[in-house]
Every structure is written in C-alpha cells, then in structure tokens.
Amino acid sequence: MRTFYQPHDINADLHCHSQFSDGILSVSHLLERAAHNGVQMLALTDHDELIGLNEASHIAADLHLSLVPGVEISVSWGSATIHVLGLQIDPTHEPLRQGLAQTRQGRDQRARDIAASLEKSCGIAGVYEGALRFAANPDMISRSHFARFLVEKGICKDVRSVFGRYLTQGKPGYVETRWAALKDALEWIHGAGGVAIVAHPGRYSLSANAREAFFDEFKQLGGEGVEVVTASHTTAQYHEFAKLAKNYDFMASRGSDFHGPEESRIDLGNLPPLPDSVVPIWHDWPARYPAWHARTPQLS
Ligand code: AMP
Ligand code: MN
Ligand code: MN
Ligand code: MN
C-alpha cells in the first residue's frame, strides 16, 4: 500500500498543558484551539498527570485531531530539575501510574512550605489557599498557580516576574524538591510502550560537562529524543539542538509547551517546522503504533 505519510509536513504539536496540571484551559478548550490553529497531531503532556487523556481521546476523535497520549515527568538529576516527556504512553500502565502518583505526592507539602516561606520572609499571607484556588486539580499544585495568585494580588505584574523574584533557586519562595529519578522515569515510559524525550533542553542551567554527562546517561538509558523546536528556544537553539540530536542519534520533537492564551508567547501549532536535518520523533509512528494510526486515518 502506498503511504502519504510525510513526517516533516505534519503540523505536530507534541507538548502542551491543560487545567489538570498548570495549563489555563480545560481539555476541550485546549483541543478545540489546537484544531482551530491547524494542528493535526497533538500530544497532551500534563505535568506528572494522566487524568486528562481519556477525555482528550474522545474529543480529539470528533475534531479529526490525532491525539498522542503524553506526560511531562519532573525528574531530579543531581541538583537540577529536568523535564522528560513520555509520548505514546499507555495511560493504564500500572508502574507509570504509580510512579506519577508518587511524584505528585510531595507537591502539597511543597506548596505549604512555599507559602510558609513567603509569609516568613516577605510577609505575604494566605498564599497556600490563594494558589490552591487556581489549581483545578488539587493533586497537581504547581509553582505556576502561586505565580498566578501573586499576579492577581498585584504583587507582580506578570507570571514571569513572580518566578524571577520569588520562585526560582535562591529566591524566598523556592523550596528544594526531590522528583523522580531519571532511570525510573525512563523505565515507566518504556514500560508503558512510549518514547522518552528531553523537554526544552535549552532551559537547564547545566555546565557543558554536566550537560554532556546528562545526555550520555539519557542515551544509555534508552532515551529516544530531544525537543528541538519549542517556545523556550531561540532560533540559534533550534540549530544547536538539531546538531546535538544528530550527534547522539536522537530523534527530534516539536512542541509549543502552551499553557494558556495570556501566558504563552507561542500559540498551539504556531512554531516553525523542524529543520530538515533531523528525524521527527513521529516519523515511524504508523508502523510502530498501528492501533493509534488506525484511529487517525487523516494522517495516512
Ligand atoms: P513546578 O513543576 O511546580 O516546579 O512548576 C514548573 C512550571 O513552572 C513549569 O512547567 C512552567 O510552566 C513554570 N515556570 C517555570 N519557570 C518559569 C519562568 N521563569 N517563567 C514562567 N513560568 C515558569
Ligand atoms: Mn508548566
Ligand atoms: Mn517543562
Ligand atoms: Mn511543559
């Protein structure tokens, strides 16, 4: 049979967030927006959470949108926090579900610690309750919810400034957290039949040596890809990480990391395409995930 599957020509957006983590939109509004923007293949990748995927798969079918089940896992690697995307994961895979439940578990205590620290060092009261009001899923309270509350309170003009002043390493509302181990995250993703991708690699402040050690380890653990085109990267970084992908023989991904209309610089589906020099992570999905492909005839 002839196939018309042309990976580089597909508008794939393989990284975004719904209200079930720190996105602003509900799953239905998110998917409608993606379809409206011309996205053909969308991965919902909530932080440490799978709860939106079932609803998303039903809505996607009505919108003729090819839904890729995904997740963005928070990983601690040394003292750094790294985000690893799992794409084409089976959301019913028990070790993945349990691992994520455990990863989420520390979040409520961390939120209380952040609030206590902001009250003690800056005299800002009621922050835990305030942030919780912004979290549609109380299981997944994130720094983004604190940022939104502090903007609402008039303490900062936007979310970005809250992170810069209060929520990043060395700032009064920063609380050290132990997330999943890299090895565990990759085992959960691979056990669930998925592929593992380093999200927005340009965002981590690792030394050149540490960065190399990290990618060596990720490769050795069977990691498949890196995000090359993402809203966090400059054009120069598209080229930098396309080169890294080639050197390590990683496949490349493209994802807006969309969180909401007011907060995200790049809308769903609006990034430039992947450079021709890289292999899109989705290039072999029709063969690798035939059941998924059968549900998405529009991509044949
Ligand atoms: P958490 O997992 O609770 O530590 O929150 C991490 C989330 O905070 C990320 O996924 C981003 O959505 C958001 N975030 C992190 N750093 C920044 C920043 N400098 N500006 C805006 N949002 C940020
Ligand atoms: Mn986020
Ligand atoms: Mn991330
Ligand atoms: Mn993200």
XYZ file of C-alpha atoms and ligand atoms in Angstrom:
326
model
C 0.000 0.000 0.000
C 1.246 3.468 -0.803
C 1.583 5.784 2.111
C 1.315 9.550 2.002
C 2.690 9.992 5.486
C 5.145 12.901 5.186
C 6.502 13.489 8.686
C 8.088 16.907 8.078
C 4.866 18.297 6.607
C 2.616 17.371 9.511
C 1.670 20.143 11.927
C 2.590 18.272 15.094
C 2.474 19.983 18.479
C 3.708 17.440 20.995
C 3.802 19.414 24.237
C 1.001 21.332 25.974
C -0.841 21.605 29.289
C -4.472 21.532 30.410
C -6.090 22.552 33.688
C -5.239 19.114 35.021
C -1.705 20.433 35.572
C -0.729 24.092 35.191
C -2.478 24.977 31.935
C -5.268 27.563 31.927
C -7.661 25.829 29.523
C -9.893 22.808 30.013
C -9.102 19.777 27.856
C -11.958 20.565 25.461
C -10.988 24.220 25.008
C -7.350 23.236 24.524
C -8.149 20.692 21.809
C -10.608 22.999 20.065
C -7.971 25.704 19.986
C -5.396 23.277 18.586
C -7.758 22.098 15.834
C -8.692 25.687 15.030
C -4.980 26.561 14.684
C -4.439 23.755 12.190
C -2.686 21.271 14.471
C -3.002 17.765 13.017
C -1.242 15.791 15.728
C -1.391 16.940 19.351
C 0.177 15.467 22.476
C -1.405 16.410 25.780
C 1.511 16.345 28.238
C 0.330 17.424 31.669
C 2.976 17.514 34.404
C 3.154 14.189 36.297
C -0.513 13.503 35.482
C -2.538 11.338 33.069
C -6.046 12.180 34.175
C -6.977 14.273 31.111
C -6.015 11.720 28.468
C -9.221 9.721 28.347
C -11.427 12.774 27.827
C -8.897 14.127 25.318
C -9.008 10.993 23.174
C -12.803 11.249 22.831
C -12.817 14.945 21.985
C -9.936 14.535 19.525
C -11.848 11.962 17.502
C -14.709 14.448 16.978
C -12.254 17.157 15.931
C -10.322 14.895 13.492
C -7.261 15.633 15.567
C -4.739 12.901 16.072
C -4.196 12.693 19.821
C -0.907 11.404 21.189
C -1.153 10.317 24.824
C 1.668 12.013 26.710
C 3.035 13.182 30.026
C 5.787 15.548 31.205
C 7.649 13.973 34.102
C 9.551 16.058 36.666
C 12.963 14.470 37.197
C 15.749 15.300 39.654
C 19.190 14.778 38.161
C 21.821 15.798 40.686
C 20.677 19.194 41.912
C 18.942 20.006 38.603
C 15.285 19.551 37.696
C 14.846 18.145 34.190
C 11.552 17.592 32.391
C 11.197 14.369 30.419
C 8.287 13.907 28.016
C 6.791 10.471 27.537
C 4.880 10.217 24.243
C 2.642 7.394 23.007
C 2.411 6.035 26.529
C -0.314 3.630 27.583
C -2.066 5.562 30.382
C -3.284 2.354 32.012
C 0.257 1.026 32.604
C 0.334 0.484 36.373
C 4.026 1.234 37.131
C 3.700 4.552 35.258
C 0.518 5.434 37.150
C 2.064 4.563 40.486
C 5.307 6.360 39.749
C 3.437 9.529 38.800
C 1.179 9.300 41.846
C 4.312 9.167 43.969
C 5.888 12.074 42.082
C 2.764 14.174 42.708
C 2.665 13.274 46.367
C 5.277 15.761 47.523
C 3.511 18.673 45.831
C 1.028 19.545 48.556
C 3.697 19.636 51.260
C 5.967 21.661 48.992
C 3.104 24.127 48.406
C 2.654 24.558 52.163
C 6.414 25.092 52.544
C 6.467 27.674 49.733
C 3.603 29.542 51.407
C 5.250 29.403 54.840
C 8.485 30.694 53.393
C 6.792 33.567 51.536
C 4.941 34.562 54.692
C 8.065 34.433 56.865
C 10.470 36.205 54.523
C 8.133 38.577 52.691
C 5.091 38.916 54.954
C 2.714 37.712 52.234
C -0.115 35.810 53.937
C -2.751 33.377 52.626
C -0.671 32.195 49.685
C -1.361 28.466 50.053
C -5.140 28.950 49.981
C -4.767 31.530 47.225
C -2.672 29.275 44.994
C -4.980 26.337 45.622
C -7.884 28.381 44.224
C -6.012 28.467 40.898
C -5.374 24.713 40.848
C -8.319 22.943 39.201
C -6.629 19.662 40.181
C -5.583 19.951 43.846
C -3.328 16.930 43.369
C -1.154 18.935 40.998
C -0.471 22.243 42.710
C 2.422 23.873 40.889
C 4.568 26.993 41.121
C 2.512 28.371 38.212
C -0.541 28.520 40.500
C 1.422 30.525 43.066
C 2.580 32.853 40.313
C -0.987 33.460 39.102
C -2.192 34.194 42.632
C 0.622 36.706 43.260
C -0.219 38.452 39.986
C -3.903 38.599 40.965
C -2.879 40.077 44.311
C -0.985 42.829 42.468
C 2.390 41.797 43.916
C 3.931 41.326 40.458
C 2.833 42.461 37.009
C 3.094 39.036 35.361
C 3.880 35.376 35.963
C 7.415 35.679 34.628
C 8.304 38.366 37.190
C 6.924 36.235 40.035
C 9.274 33.407 39.039
C 12.212 35.808 38.816
C 11.529 37.474 42.168
C 10.131 34.677 44.306
C 10.027 31.157 42.906
C 13.413 30.241 41.444
C 16.554 28.900 43.125
C 17.900 31.352 45.705
C 14.611 33.284 45.954
C 12.401 33.392 49.094
C 9.638 31.092 47.788
C 11.951 28.406 46.381
C 11.742 25.014 48.049
C 14.125 22.216 47.100
C 12.181 19.151 45.890
C 13.171 15.566 45.053
C 11.363 14.486 41.898
C 11.580 11.129 40.086
C 14.953 9.568 39.229
C 15.871 9.675 35.517
C 16.199 5.900 35.356
C 12.753 5.383 36.895
C 11.080 7.917 34.591
C 12.513 6.167 31.530
C 11.501 2.761 32.839
C 7.909 3.944 33.371
C 7.759 5.489 29.886
C 9.291 2.493 28.119
C 7.247 0.045 30.186
C 4.147 1.919 29.011
C 5.252 1.461 25.381
C 6.223 5.095 24.895
C 9.240 7.085 23.787
C 11.228 9.444 26.045
C 12.184 12.985 25.029
C 14.130 15.670 26.880
C 11.827 18.702 27.061
C 13.198 22.200 26.293
C 16.879 21.216 26.718
C 17.953 24.843 26.305
C 16.340 25.814 29.578
C 18.546 23.956 32.030
C 21.490 25.738 33.552
C 23.978 22.884 33.357
C 27.691 23.350 32.730
C 28.987 21.975 29.414
C 30.388 18.927 31.222
C 27.215 18.266 33.185
C 25.159 18.626 30.046
C 27.256 16.062 28.240
C 27.063 13.688 31.198
C 23.298 14.115 31.276
C 22.787 13.352 27.585
C 25.211 10.420 27.773
C 23.167 8.956 30.599
C 19.845 9.668 28.863
C 21.143 7.916 25.742
C 22.475 4.981 27.715
C 19.084 4.559 29.419
C 17.443 4.287 26.009
C 16.134 7.866 25.669
C 14.913 8.438 22.110
C 14.637 12.158 21.516
C 15.095 15.841 22.316
C 12.786 18.773 21.815
C 14.431 20.884 19.151
C 11.703 23.356 18.250
C 9.941 24.672 21.364
C 8.755 28.088 22.547
C 11.607 28.102 25.095
C 14.268 28.052 22.361
C 15.709 30.806 20.211
C 16.346 30.181 16.518
C 20.027 29.663 17.349
C 18.975 26.970 19.836
C 16.898 25.179 17.163
C 20.191 24.713 15.313
C 22.183 23.903 18.431
C 19.826 21.104 19.469
C 19.319 19.822 15.935
C 23.076 19.320 15.912
C 23.017 17.623 19.303
C 20.233 15.327 18.055
C 22.378 14.311 15.102
C 25.468 13.737 17.251
C 23.621 11.468 19.661
C 21.385 9.922 17.036
C 18.310 11.239 18.852
C 15.074 11.923 17.059
C 13.654 15.437 17.302
C 10.384 16.788 18.644
C 8.380 19.961 18.204
C 6.125 21.340 20.954
C 4.781 24.734 21.942
C 4.590 23.975 25.694
C 1.385 26.011 25.536
C -0.053 26.877 28.987
C -2.668 29.495 28.113
C -3.521 32.352 25.788
C -2.216 35.139 28.048
C 0.860 33.371 29.357
C 2.313 31.646 26.321
C 4.286 33.525 23.736
C 3.640 30.927 21.023
C 0.178 29.544 20.368
C -0.634 25.882 19.671
C 0.681 24.723 16.296
C 2.394 28.031 15.512
C 6.065 27.095 15.850
C 8.332 26.791 12.812
C 8.704 23.264 11.410
C 11.583 21.012 12.425
C 14.798 21.567 10.452
C 15.199 19.154 7.509
C 18.394 17.786 9.053
C 16.609 15.972 11.903
C 14.374 12.908 12.056
C 10.947 13.760 13.522
C 10.148 11.580 16.529
C 6.822 10.721 14.845
C 8.400 9.530 11.565
C 7.800 5.820 12.221
C 4.642 6.019 14.310
C 2.247 4.497 11.747
C 4.340 1.308 11.842
C 5.305 1.500 15.497
C 1.811 2.291 16.807
C -0.592 0.693 14.324
C -3.603 0.842 16.669
C -3.049 4.557 17.137
C -2.583 5.012 13.410
C -5.823 3.187 12.702
C -7.621 5.778 14.838
C -6.101 8.635 12.841
C -6.933 7.953 9.199
C -6.498 11.648 8.390
C -2.713 11.180 8.705
C -2.431 8.280 6.259
P 6.685 23.114 39.226
O 6.623 21.799 38.498
O 5.572 23.280 40.219
O 8.032 23.391 39.828
O 6.421 24.242 38.162
C 7.131 24.272 36.964
C 6.360 25.113 35.960
O 6.522 26.480 36.248
C 6.905 24.950 34.558
O 6.317 23.844 33.930
C 6.483 26.219 33.897
O 5.140 26.123 33.472
C 6.525 27.223 35.038
N 7.764 28.027 35.023
C 8.991 27.653 35.441
N 9.868 28.661 35.315
C 9.181 29.709 34.798
C 9.508 31.051 34.445
N 10.745 31.546 34.607
N 8.517 31.831 33.950
C 7.266 31.365 33.796
N 6.898 30.106 34.117
C 7.834 29.293 34.611
Mn 4.225 24.067 33.314
Mn 8.677 21.809 31.271
Mn 5.599 21.754 29.719
